[in-house]
Amino acid sequence: MTTGVRRRMAVEERRRQLIGVALELFSHRSPDEVSIDEIAAAAGISRPLVYHYFPGKLSLYEAALKRAAEDLAERFVEPHEGPLGARLLRVMGRFFDFVDEHGPGFSALMRGGPAVAGTLGRDADAAVNANALIDSVRQAAYEEILRHLGITEPPARLELVIRSWVSLAESTALIWLDGRRIPRAELELQLVHDFAALTAVSAAYDTEMAAILTGILAEEPADGPFGDLVARLVALAPR
Amino acid sequence: MTTGVRRRMAVEERRRQLIGVALELFSHRSPDEVSIDEIAAAAGISRPLVYHYFPGKLSLYEAALKRAAEDLAERFVEPHEGPLGARLLRVMGRFFDFVDEHGPGFSALMRGGPAVAGTLGRDADAAVNANALIDSVRQAAYEEILRHLGITEPPARLELVIRSWVSLAESTALIWLDGRRIPRAELELQLVHDFAALTAVSAAYDTEMAAILTGILAEEPADGPFGDLVARLVALAPR
């Protein structure tokens, strides 16, 4: 290994470490409350050395956002084995792990990522980048769920159900973070049920969606999340 | 009426007219594509006169946003008469009227309002204001629905259902605007059904929510939106 390669790896390693430290700090407080001094101290290096790797807090914040976005997108990846309800439930567990780990940072980003970036750099480009990152995670989640359904050319109504469910997962997580008044395990299961419910509402008025719903339910065990929901709803229904 | 009062009224009248003209322009294109010259031309006044009433495009954009937010919040106001399903359906009709009228402006605002404001003034305060306005509309919609349910101290699970449904209405409207591939009347009805579905999912695992759901359904006619949905879902359910 030449010295040049070794040096480049050391630089990459140091950048990775700094991004990790910054992400940890940005996850727990709003970015404008986190100083470069604090990041330097947490990383055990000097302030000038931080600037050697990143020109400013905005670029470090952007790198941390990118790391978080990649991490979040990965949580949606799930083996294509077993019934869909159980798969979605595992995905929701990892999604809430992420939300739990990055609470205030997730909240600040989703409630006003661009505004947050604005307070750092007053830079419209940074705002647009944050929005683009969030959209890329949504798109990855959407495509992953389509793959689980085994559908390559989704009808408009299915696209709507999946995309609006992804947005429902976001808003449910944000509401949960605001006081954590409902156990998260309950909400993970609820979101899986919500997916079935939104699909069922669409299926009630569209034969193509009805065929997709029937296909999903055919693979579900009676004691899985979907089977359990149907049994409880039937018990609730007015007779 | 003194001359002073008359002059003040004329100023208010002129400001109102300018806000209306600006809102119309901002509704159809992204704010950074709309020039003060264009606003002046559309209002039939000179560019300096626009600046006499508003110091710059940002303040005019903010005033237009405020007008739009008030308008949107009003669409959620509905007489407390008749079954809830029919009331919600009328509200959704007015909500989609608004989305239809303000399409690109609504989309730009909801997808990145702060970013949009950023391109106008590179001013973090404007970004925060746009977020606060959006939140005030969400809050008004939430409170209005609570009033329709006749509930003053909502349990955490009901608050979650209503707030996440408001967010679902937003995301459904945004997805609709992107290509308008599904008739809007279908989505208005679907959102009313989604409200019932999200409530039912929550009610399936919580007795307090079950009591609220039962109360709602007791008032619903068999041929109303909720009754029709239940009949169709029962027909779909695996036997």
CSV table of C-alpha atoms in Angstrom, one decimal:
chain,number,residue,atom,x,y,z
A,1,MET,CA,0.0,0.0,0.0
A,2,THR,CA,1.5,3.4,-1.0
A,3,THR,CA,1.7,6.2,1.5
A,4,GLY,CA,-0.8,8.2,-0.7
A,5,VAL,CA,-3.4,5.5,-0.5
A,6,ARG,CA,-2.9,5.1,3.2
A,7,ARG,CA,-3.2,8.8,3.7
A,8,ARG,CA,-6.4,9.0,1.7
A,9,MET,CA,-7.9,6.1,3.7
A,10,ALA,CA,-7.0,7.9,6.9
A,11,VAL,CA,-8.8,11.0,5.7
A,12,GLU,CA,-11.9,9.0,4.7
A,13,GLU,CA,-11.8,7.3,8.1
A,14,ARG,CA,-11.5,10.6,10.0
A,15,ARG,CA,-14.4,12.1,7.9
A,16,ARG,CA,-16.6,9.1,8.6
A,17,GLN,CA,-15.8,9.4,12.3
A,18,LEU,CA,-16.7,13.1,12.3
A,19,ILE,CA,-19.9,12.5,10.5
A,20,GLY,CA,-20.9,9.9,13.1
A,21,VAL,CA,-20.1,12.2,16.0
A,22,ALA,CA,-22.0,15.1,14.3
A,23,LEU,CA,-25.0,12.9,13.6
A,24,GLU,CA,-25.1,11.8,17.2
A,25,LEU,CA,-25.2,15.4,18.3
A,26,PHE,CA,-27.6,16.6,15.6
A,27,SER,CA,-29.9,13.7,16.6
A,28,HIS,CA,-30.4,15.0,20.0
A,29,ARG,CA,-30.6,18.7,19.5
A,30,SER,CA,-31.5,21.2,16.8
A,31,PRO,CA,-28.5,21.8,14.5
A,32,ASP,CA,-28.3,25.5,15.4
A,33,GLU,CA,-27.7,24.5,19.0
A,34,VAL,CA,-24.7,22.3,18.2
A,35,SER,CA,-21.4,24.2,17.8
A,36,ILE,CA,-18.3,23.2,15.9
A,37,ASP,CA,-16.4,23.4,19.2
A,38,GLU,CA,-18.7,20.8,20.7
A,39,ILE,CA,-18.3,18.5,17.7
A,40,ALA,CA,-14.5,18.9,17.9
A,41,ALA,CA,-14.6,18.1,21.6
A,42,ALA,CA,-16.8,15.0,21.1
A,43,ALA,CA,-14.5,13.8,18.4
A,44,GLY,CA,-11.4,14.5,20.5
A,45,ILE,CA,-9.8,16.7,17.9
A,46,SER,CA,-9.1,20.5,17.6
A,47,ARG,CA,-11.6,22.9,16.0
A,48,PRO,CA,-9.2,23.8,13.2
A,49,LEU,CA,-8.9,20.1,12.4
A,50,VAL,CA,-12.7,19.8,12.0
A,51,TYR,CA,-12.5,22.7,9.5
A,52,HIS,CA,-9.7,20.8,7.7
A,53,TYR,CA,-12.2,18.0,6.9
A,54,PHE,CA,-15.3,20.1,6.5
A,55,PRO,CA,-15.5,23.7,5.4
A,56,GLY,CA,-18.2,24.5,7.9
A,57,LYS,CA,-21.1,23.3,10.0
A,58,LEU,CA,-23.5,23.3,7.1
A,59,SER,CA,-21.4,20.8,5.1
A,60,LEU,CA,-21.0,18.6,8.2
A,61,TYR,CA,-24.8,18.8,8.7
A,62,GLU,CA,-25.4,17.9,5.1
A,63,ALA,CA,-23.0,14.9,5.4
A,64,ALA,CA,-24.8,13.8,8.6
A,65,LEU,CA,-28.2,14.1,6.9
A,66,LYS,CA,-27.0,12.0,4.0
A,67,ARG,CA,-25.7,9.3,6.4
A,68,ALA,CA,-29.0,9.4,8.3
A,69,ALA,CA,-31.0,9.2,5.0
A,70,GLU,CA,-29.0,6.1,3.9
A,71,ASP,CA,-29.4,4.5,7.3
A,72,LEU,CA,-33.2,5.1,7.2
A,73,ALA,CA,-33.6,3.8,3.7
A,74,GLU,CA,-31.7,0.6,4.7
A,75,ARG,CA,-34.2,-0.1,7.5
A,76,PHE,CA,-36.9,-0.6,4.9
A,77,VAL,CA,-34.9,-3.5,3.3
A,78,GLU,CA,-36.3,-6.8,4.4
A,79,PRO,CA,-35.9,-10.4,3.1
A,80,HIS,CA,-38.7,-11.4,0.7
A,81,GLU,CA,-39.7,-14.4,2.9
A,82,GLY,CA,-42.9,-15.2,4.8
A,83,PRO,CA,-46.2,-13.3,4.9
A,84,LEU,CA,-46.2,-9.5,4.1
A,85,GLY,CA,-47.8,-8.5,7.4
A,86,ALA,CA,-44.9,-10.0,9.4
A,87,ARG,CA,-42.3,-8.4,7.0
A,88,LEU,CA,-43.9,-4.9,7.4
A,89,LEU,CA,-44.0,-5.3,11.1
A,90,ARG,CA,-40.2,-5.9,11.2
A,91,VAL,CA,-39.7,-2.9,8.9
A,92,MET,CA,-41.8,-0.7,11.3
A,93,GLY,CA,-39.8,-2.0,14.2
A,94,ARG,CA,-36.5,-0.8,12.6
A,95,PHE,CA,-38.2,2.4,11.5
A,96,PHE,CA,-39.2,3.3,15.1
A,97,ASP,CA,-35.7,2.3,16.2
A,98,PHE,CA,-34.4,4.9,13.9
A,99,VAL,CA,-36.9,7.5,15.0
A,100,ASP,CA,-36.1,6.7,18.6
A,101,GLU,CA,-32.3,7.0,18.1
A,102,HIS,CA,-32.6,10.3,16.1
A,103,GLY,CA,-35.7,11.7,17.8
A,104,PRO,CA,-35.2,15.5,17.9
A,105,GLY,CA,-33.0,15.5,14.8
A,106,PHE,CA,-35.7,13.5,12.9
A,107,SER,CA,-38.4,15.8,14.2
A,108,ALA,CA,-36.5,19.0,13.3
A,109,LEU,CA,-35.7,17.7,9.8
A,110,MET,CA,-39.2,16.5,9.0
A,111,ARG,CA,-41.0,19.4,10.5
A,112,GLY,CA,-38.8,21.9,8.8
A,113,GLY,CA,-35.6,20.5,7.4
A,114,PRO,CA,-35.2,23.3,5.0
A,115,ALA,CA,-35.9,25.8,7.8
A,116,VAL,CA,-33.2,24.1,9.9
A,117,ALA,CA,-30.7,24.2,7.1
A,118,GLY,CA,-31.7,27.9,6.6
A,119,THR,CA,-30.7,28.8,10.1
A,120,LEU,CA,-27.3,27.2,9.5
A,121,GLY,CA,-26.3,28.6,6.2
A,122,ARG,CA,-29.2,30.8,5.0
A,123,ASP,CA,-28.5,28.9,1.9
A,124,ALA,CA,-31.5,27.9,-0.3
A,125,ASP,CA,-29.4,25.2,-1.9
A,126,ALA,CA,-29.0,23.4,1.4
A,127,ALA,CA,-32.8,23.6,1.9
A,128,VAL,CA,-33.4,22.0,-1.5
A,129,ASN,CA,-30.8,19.3,-0.8
A,130,ALA,CA,-32.5,18.4,2.5
A,131,ASN,CA,-35.9,18.1,0.7
A,132,ALA,CA,-34.3,16.0,-2.0
A,133,LEU,CA,-32.8,13.6,0.6
A,134,ILE,CA,-36.1,13.2,2.3
A,135,ASP,CA,-37.8,12.5,-1.0
A,136,SER,CA,-35.1,9.9,-1.9
A,137,VAL,CA,-35.8,8.0,1.3
A,138,ARG,CA,-39.6,8.1,0.6
A,139,GLN,CA,-38.9,6.9,-2.9
A,140,ALA,CA,-36.7,4.0,-1.6
A,141,ALA,CA,-39.4,3.0,0.9
A,142,TYR,CA,-42.1,3.1,-1.9
A,143,GLU,CA,-40.0,1.0,-4.3
A,144,GLU,CA,-39.1,-1.5,-1.6
A,145,ILE,CA,-42.7,-2.1,-0.7
A,146,LEU,CA,-43.6,-2.5,-4.4
A,147,ARG,CA,-40.9,-5.2,-4.6
A,148,HIS,CA,-42.4,-7.0,-1.6
A,149,LEU,CA,-45.8,-7.0,-3.4
A,150,GLY,CA,-44.0,-8.4,-6.5
A,151,ILE,CA,-45.6,-5.6,-8.6
A,152,THR,CA,-43.5,-3.9,-11.3
A,153,GLU,CA,-46.1,-1.7,-13.0
A,154,PRO,CA,-48.3,-0.4,-10.2
A,155,PRO,CA,-51.7,1.0,-11.0
A,156,ALA,CA,-52.2,4.7,-9.9
A,157,ARG,CA,-54.4,3.6,-7.0
A,158,LEU,CA,-51.7,1.3,-5.6
A,159,GLU,CA,-49.1,3.9,-6.0
A,160,LEU,CA,-51.3,6.3,-4.0
A,161,VAL,CA,-51.9,3.8,-1.2
A,162,ILE,CA,-48.2,3.0,-0.8
A,163,ARG,CA,-47.0,6.6,-1.0
A,164,SER,CA,-49.7,7.9,1.3
A,165,TRP,CA,-48.9,5.1,3.8
A,166,VAL,CA,-45.3,6.0,3.8
A,167,SER,CA,-46.3,9.6,4.7
A,168,LEU,CA,-48.7,8.2,7.3
A,169,ALA,CA,-45.7,6.4,8.9
A,170,GLU,CA,-43.8,9.7,9.0
A,171,SER,CA,-46.6,11.7,10.6
A,172,THR,CA,-47.4,8.9,13.1
A,173,ALA,CA,-43.7,8.8,14.2
A,174,LEU,CA,-43.7,12.6,14.5
A,175,ILE,CA,-46.8,12.6,16.7
A,176,TRP,CA,-45.4,9.8,18.8
A,177,LEU,CA,-42.2,11.8,19.4
A,178,ASP,CA,-44.3,14.6,20.7
A,179,GLY,CA,-44.8,13.2,24.2
A,180,ARG,CA,-44.5,9.5,23.5
A,181,ARG,CA,-48.0,9.0,25.0
A,182,ILE,CA,-48.6,5.7,23.1
A,183,PRO,CA,-46.3,2.7,23.4
A,184,ARG,CA,-44.2,2.5,20.2
A,185,ALA,CA,-44.9,-1.3,19.8
A,186,GLU,CA,-48.6,-0.5,19.5
A,187,LEU,CA,-47.9,2.1,16.8
A,188,GLU,CA,-45.6,-0.3,14.8
A,189,LEU,CA,-48.5,-2.8,14.7
A,190,GLN,CA,-51.0,-0.1,14.0
A,191,LEU,CA,-49.1,1.1,11.0
A,192,VAL,CA,-49.1,-2.4,9.6
A,193,HIS,CA,-52.8,-2.5,10.1
A,194,ASP,CA,-53.2,1.0,8.6
A,195,PHE,CA,-51.5,-0.4,5.4
A,196,ALA,CA,-54.1,-3.1,5.2
A,197,ALA,CA,-56.9,-0.7,6.0
A,198,LEU,CA,-55.9,1.9,3.3
A,199,THR,CA,-55.5,-1.0,0.8
A,200,ALA,CA,-58.9,-2.3,1.8
A,201,VAL,CA,-60.6,1.1,1.4
A,202,SER,CA,-59.1,1.4,-2.1
A,203,ALA,CA,-60.1,-2.2,-2.9
A,204,ALA,CA,-63.7,-1.7,-1.8
A,205,TYR,CA,-64.2,0.5,-4.9
A,206,ASP,CA,-61.7,-0.8,-7.5
A,207,THR,CA,-61.5,-4.4,-8.8
A,208,GLU,CA,-57.8,-4.2,-9.6
A,209,MET,CA,-57.0,-3.2,-6.0
A,210,ALA,CA,-59.4,-5.9,-4.8
A,211,ALA,CA,-57.3,-8.5,-6.7
A,212,ILE,CA,-54.1,-7.1,-5.1
A,213,LEU,CA,-55.7,-7.2,-1.6
A,214,THR,CA,-57.0,-10.7,-2.1
A,215,GLY,CA,-53.5,-11.8,-3.2
A,216,ILE,CA,-52.0,-10.3,0.0
A,217,LEU,CA,-54.5,-11.8,2.3
A,218,ALA,CA,-54.3,-15.3,0.8
A,219,GLU,CA,-50.7,-15.5,2.1
A,220,GLU,CA,-51.5,-14.3,5.6
A,221,PRO,CA,-51.8,-16.7,8.5
A,222,ALA,CA,-54.9,-16.3,10.8
A,223,ASP,CA,-52.6,-15.3,13.7
A,224,GLY,CA,-50.5,-12.8,11.7
A,225,PRO,CA,-51.1,-9.0,12.0
A,226,PHE,CA,-53.6,-8.9,9.1
A,227,GLY,CA,-55.6,-12.0,10.2
A,228,ASP,CA,-55.8,-10.7,13.8
A,229,LEU,CA,-57.1,-7.3,12.6
A,230,VAL,CA,-59.8,-8.8,10.4
A,231,ALA,CA,-61.0,-11.0,13.2
A,232,ARG,CA,-61.2,-8.0,15.6
A,233,LEU,CA,-62.9,-5.8,13.0
A,234,VAL,CA,-65.5,-8.4,12.3
A,235,ALA,CA,-66.2,-8.6,16.1
A,236,LEU,CA,-66.6,-4.8,16.2
A,237,ALA,CA,-68.8,-4.5,13.1
A,238,PRO,CA,-72.4,-3.6,13.8
A,239,ARG,CA,-74.7,-6.6,13.4
B,1,MET,CA,-66.2,59.7,7.7
B,2,THR,CA,-63.0,61.8,8.0
B,3,THR,CA,-60.5,61.9,5.1
B,4,GLY,CA,-58.0,60.0,7.3
B,5,VAL,CA,-60.4,57.1,7.8
B,6,ARG,CA,-61.3,57.1,4.1
B,7,ARG,CA,-57.6,57.1,3.1
B,8,ARG,CA,-56.8,54.2,5.5
B,9,MET,CA,-59.7,52.2,4.0
B,10,ALA,CA,-58.5,52.8,0.5
B,11,VAL,CA,-55.0,51.6,1.5
B,12,GLU,CA,-56.5,48.5,3.1
B,13,GLU,CA,-58.6,47.9,0.0
B,14,ARG,CA,-55.6,48.3,-2.3
B,15,ARG,CA,-53.5,45.9,-0.1
B,16,ARG,CA,-56.3,43.3,-0.2
B,17,GLN,CA,-56.5,43.6,-4.0
B,18,LEU,CA,-52.8,43.2,-4.4
B,19,ILE,CA,-52.7,40.1,-2.1
B,20,GLY,CA,-55.5,38.6,-4.2
B,21,VAL,CA,-53.6,39.2,-7.4
B,22,ALA,CA,-50.4,37.9,-6.0
B,23,LEU,CA,-52.1,34.8,-4.6
B,24,GLU,CA,-53.6,34.1,-8.0
B,25,LEU,CA,-50.1,34.3,-9.6
B,26,PHE,CA,-48.3,32.4,-6.8
B,27,SER,CA,-51.0,29.7,-7.0
B,28,HIS,CA,-50.1,28.8,-10.6
B,29,ARG,CA,-46.3,29.1,-10.6
B,30,SER,CA,-43.5,28.8,-8.1
B,31,PRO,CA,-43.0,32.2,-6.3
B,32,ASP,CA,-39.5,32.7,-7.7
B,33,GLU,CA,-40.9,32.7,-11.2
B,34,VAL,CA,-43.4,35.5,-10.4
B,35,SER,CA,-41.9,39.0,-10.7
B,36,ILE,CA,-43.1,42.2,-9.0
B,37,ASP,CA,-43.5,43.7,-12.5
B,38,GLU,CA,-45.9,40.9,-13.4
B,39,ILE,CA,-47.9,41.5,-10.1
B,40,ALA,CA,-48.0,45.2,-10.9
B,41,ALA,CA,-49.2,44.6,-14.4
B,42,ALA,CA,-51.9,42.1,-13.2
B,43,ALA,CA,-53.1,44.6,-10.6
B,44,GLY,CA,-53.0,47.4,-13.2
B,45,ILE,CA,-50.7,49.6,-11.2
B,46,SER,CA,-47.1,50.7,-11.4
B,47,ARG,CA,-44.2,48.8,-9.9
B,48,PRO,CA,-43.3,51.6,-7.5
B,49,LEU,CA,-46.9,51.6,-6.3
B,50,VAL,CA,-46.6,47.9,-5.4
B,51,TYR,CA,-43.5,48.7,-3.3
B,52,HIS,CA,-45.5,51.5,-1.7
B,53,TYR,CA,-47.9,48.8,-0.2
B,54,PHE,CA,-45.4,46.0,0.3
B,55,PRO,CA,-41.6,46.5,0.9
B,56,GLY,CA,-40.8,43.5,-1.3
B,57,LYS,CA,-41.9,40.3,-2.9
B,58,LEU,CA,-41.2,38.3,0.2
B,59,SER,CA,-43.7,40.4,2.3
B,60,LEU,CA,-46.3,40.1,-0.5
B,61,TYR,CA,-45.7,36.3,-0.6
B,62,GLU,CA,-46.1,36.1,3.1
B,63,ALA,CA,-49.3,38.0,3.0
B,64,ALA,CA,-50.6,35.8,0.2
B,65,LEU,CA,-49.6,32.7,2.2
B,66,LYS,CA,-51.5,34.0,5.2
B,67,ARG,CA,-54.6,34.7,3.1
B,68,ALA,CA,-54.4,31.2,1.6
B,69,ALA,CA,-54.0,29.6,5.1
B,70,GLU,CA,-57.1,31.4,6.4
B,71,ASP,CA,-59.0,30.4,3.3
B,72,LEU,CA,-58.0,26.8,3.7
B,73,ALA,CA,-58.8,26.7,7.4
B,74,GLU,CA,-62.3,28.0,6.6
B,75,ARG,CA,-63.0,25.1,4.2
B,76,PHE,CA,-62.9,22.8,7.2
B,77,VAL,CA,-65.7,24.7,8.9
B,78,GLU,CA,-69.0,22.8,8.4
B,79,PRO,CA,-72.4,23.0,10.2
B,80,HIS,CA,-72.8,20.4,13.0
B,81,GLU,CA,-75.8,18.8,11.4
B,82,GLY,CA,-76.5,15.3,10.1
B,83,PRO,CA,-74.2,12.3,10.0
B,84,LEU,CA,-70.4,12.7,10.3
B,85,GLY,CA,-69.6,10.9,7.1
B,86,ALA,CA,-71.6,13.3,5.0
B,87,ARG,CA,-70.1,16.3,6.8
B,88,LEU,CA,-66.6,15.1,6.2
B,89,LEU,CA,-67.4,14.4,2.6
B,90,ARG,CA,-68.5,18.1,2.1
B,91,VAL,CA,-65.3,19.2,3.9
B,92,MET,CA,-63.2,17.1,1.6
B,93,GLY,CA,-65.0,18.6,-1.5
B,94,ARG,CA,-64.0,22.1,-0.3
B,95,PHE,CA,-60.5,20.9,0.5
B,96,PHE,CA,-60.0,19.6,-3.0
B,97,ASP,CA,-61.5,22.8,-4.5
B,98,PHE,CA,-58.8,24.7,-2.7
B,99,VAL,CA,-56.1,22.3,-3.8
B,100,ASP,CA,-57.4,22.5,-7.4
B,101,GLU,CA,-57.5,26.3,-7.3
B,102,HIS,CA,-54.0,26.7,-5.8
B,103,GLY,CA,-52.4,23.6,-7.3
B,104,PRO,CA,-48.8,24.5,-8.0
B,105,GLY,CA,-48.7,27.0,-5.1
B,106,PHE,CA,-50.1,24.4,-2.7
B,107,SER,CA,-47.6,21.9,-4.0
B,108,ALA,CA,-44.6,24.2,-3.7
B,109,LEU,CA,-45.6,25.3,-0.2
B,110,MET,CA,-46.3,21.8,1.2
B,111,ARG,CA,-43.3,20.1,-0.5
B,112,GLY,CA,-40.9,22.8,0.5
B,113,GLY,CA,-42.5,26.0,1.6
B,114,PRO,CA,-39.5,27.1,3.6
B,115,ALA,CA,-37.3,26.3,0.6
B,116,VAL,CA,-39.5,28.4,-1.6
B,117,ALA,CA,-39.4,31.3,0.9
B,118,GLY,CA,-35.7,30.8,1.0
B,119,THR,CA,-35.3,31.4,-2.7
B,120,LEU,CA,-37.2,34.7,-2.2
B,121,GLY,CA,-35.5,36.2,0.7
B,122,ARG,CA,-32.9,33.8,1.9
B,123,ASP,CA,-34.5,34.6,5.1
B,124,ALA,CA,-34.8,31.9,7.8
B,125,ASP,CA,-37.6,33.8,9.5
B,126,ALA,CA,-39.8,33.6,6.4
B,127,ALA,CA,-39.2,29.8,6.4
B,128,VAL,CA,-40.3,29.5,10.0
B,129,ASN,CA,-43.3,31.7,9.4
B,130,ALA,CA,-44.4,29.5,6.5
B,131,ASN,CA,-44.1,26.4,8.7
B,132,ALA,CA,-46.0,28.1,11.5
B,133,LEU,CA,-48.8,29.0,9.0
B,134,ILE,CA,-49.1,25.4,7.8
B,135,ASP,CA,-49.1,24.1,11.3
B,136,SER,CA,-51.9,26.6,12.2
B,137,VAL,CA,-54.1,25.2,9.4
B,138,ARG,CA,-53.4,21.7,10.6
B,139,GLN,CA,-54.3,22.6,14.1
B,140,ALA,CA,-57.5,24.4,13.0
B,141,ALA,CA,-58.5,21.3,11.0
B,142,TYR,CA,-57.8,19.0,14.0
B,143,GLU,CA,-59.8,21.1,16.4
B,144,GLU,CA,-62.8,21.4,14.0
B,145,ILE,CA,-63.0,17.6,13.6
B,146,LEU,CA,-62.8,17.2,17.4
B,147,ARG,CA,-65.8,19.6,17.7
B,148,HIS,CA,-67.7,17.5,15.1
B,149,LEU,CA,-67.1,14.5,17.3
B,150,GLY,CA,-68.3,16.4,20.3
B,151,ILE,CA,-65.1,15.5,22.2
B,152,THR,CA,-63.3,18.1,24.3
B,153,GLU,CA,-60.7,16.0,26.0
B,154,PRO,CA,-59.5,13.6,23.4
B,155,PRO,CA,-57.5,10.5,24.4
B,156,ALA,CA,-54.0,10.3,22.9
B,157,ARG,CA,-55.1,7.6,20.4
B,158,LEU,CA,-57.9,9.8,19.0
B,159,GLU,CA,-55.6,12.8,18.7
B,160,LEU,CA,-53.2,10.5,16.8
B,161,VAL,CA,-56.0,9.3,14.4
B,162,ILE,CA,-57.2,12.8,13.6
B,163,ARG,CA,-53.8,14.4,13.2
B,164,SER,CA,-52.5,11.6,11.1
B,165,TRP,CA,-55.6,11.7,9.0
B,166,VAL,CA,-55.2,15.4,8.4
B,167,SER,CA,-51.6,14.6,7.2
B,168,LEU,CA,-53.0,11.8,5.0
B,169,ALA,CA,-55.4,14.3,3.4
B,170,GLU,CA,-52.4,16.5,2.6
B,171,SER,CA,-50.3,13.8,1.1
B,172,THR,CA,-53.2,12.4,-0.9
B,173,ALA,CA,-53.8,15.8,-2.4
B,174,LEU,CA,-50.1,16.2,-3.3
B,175,ILE,CA,-50.0,12.8,-4.9
B,176,TRP,CA,-53.3,13.7,-6.8
B,177,LEU,CA,-51.8,17.0,-8.1
B,178,ASP,CA,-48.8,15.1,-9.5
B,179,GLY,CA,-50.6,13.9,-12.7
B,180,ARG,CA,-54.2,13.9,-11.5
B,181,ARG,CA,-54.5,10.2,-12.5
B,182,ILE,CA,-57.4,9.4,-10.2
B,183,PRO,CA,-60.7,11.4,-10.3
B,184,ARG,CA,-60.7,13.8,-7.4
B,185,ALA,CA,-64.3,12.9,-6.4
B,186,GLU,CA,-63.0,9.4,-5.8
B,187,LEU,CA,-60.3,10.6,-3.5
B,188,GLU,CA,-62.6,12.9,-1.6
B,189,LEU,CA,-64.8,9.8,-0.8
B,190,GLN,CA,-61.7,7.7,-0.2
B,191,LEU,CA,-60.4,10.1,2.5
B,192,VAL,CA,-63.7,10.0,4.3
B,193,HIS,CA,-63.4,6.2,4.2
B,194,ASP,CA,-59.8,6.4,5.3
B,195,PHE,CA,-60.9,8.4,8.4
B,196,ALA,CA,-63.3,5.6,9.3
B,197,ALA,CA,-60.6,3.0,8.5
B,198,LEU,CA,-57.9,4.6,10.7
B,199,THR,CA,-60.4,5.0,13.5
B,200,ALA,CA,-61.5,1.3,13.1
B,201,VAL,CA,-57.9,0.1,13.3
B,202,SER,CA,-57.3,2.0,16.5
B,203,ALA,CA,-60.7,0.8,17.8
B,204,ALA,CA,-59.8,-2.8,17.2
B,205,TYR,CA,-57.2,-2.7,20.0
B,206,ASP,CA,-58.6,0.0,22.4
B,207,THR,CA,-61.9,0.0,24.1
B,208,GLU,CA,-62.1,3.8,24.5
B,209,MET,CA,-61.6,4.2,20.7
B,210,ALA,CA,-64.1,1.3,20.1
B,211,ALA,CA,-66.7,3.4,22.1
B,212,ILE,CA,-66.0,6.5,19.9
B,213,LEU,CA,-66.3,4.4,16.7
B,214,THR,CA,-69.5,2.9,17.8
B,215,GLY,CA,-70.9,6.3,18.6
B,216,ILE,CA,-70.0,7.6,15.1
B,217,LEU,CA,-71.4,4.6,13.3
B,218,ALA,CA,-74.7,4.6,15.3
B,219,GLU,CA,-75.5,8.0,13.6
B,220,GLU,CA,-74.6,6.8,10.1
B,221,PRO,CA,-77.3,5.9,7.5
B,222,ALA,CA,-76.8,2.6,5.6
B,223,ASP,CA,-76.5,4.5,2.4
B,224,GLY,CA,-74.0,7.1,3.7
B,225,PRO,CA,-70.3,6.9,3.0
B,226,PHE,CA,-69.5,4.9,6.1
B,227,GLY,CA,-72.4,2.5,5.7
B,228,ASP,CA,-71.6,1.8,2.1
B,229,LEU,CA,-67.9,1.2,2.9
B,230,VAL,CA,-68.8,-1.4,5.6
B,231,ALA,CA,-71.1,-3.2,3.3
B,232,ARG,CA,-68.4,-3.4,0.6
B,233,LEU,CA,-65.7,-4.5,3.0
B,234,VAL,CA,-67.9,-7.2,4.4
B,235,ALA,CA,-68.5,-8.4,0.8
B,236,LEU,CA,-64.7,-8.4,0.2
B,237,ALA,CA,-63.7,-10.2,3.4
B,238,PRO,CA,-62.5,-13.8,3.1
B,239,ARG,CA,-65.1,-16.3,4.1
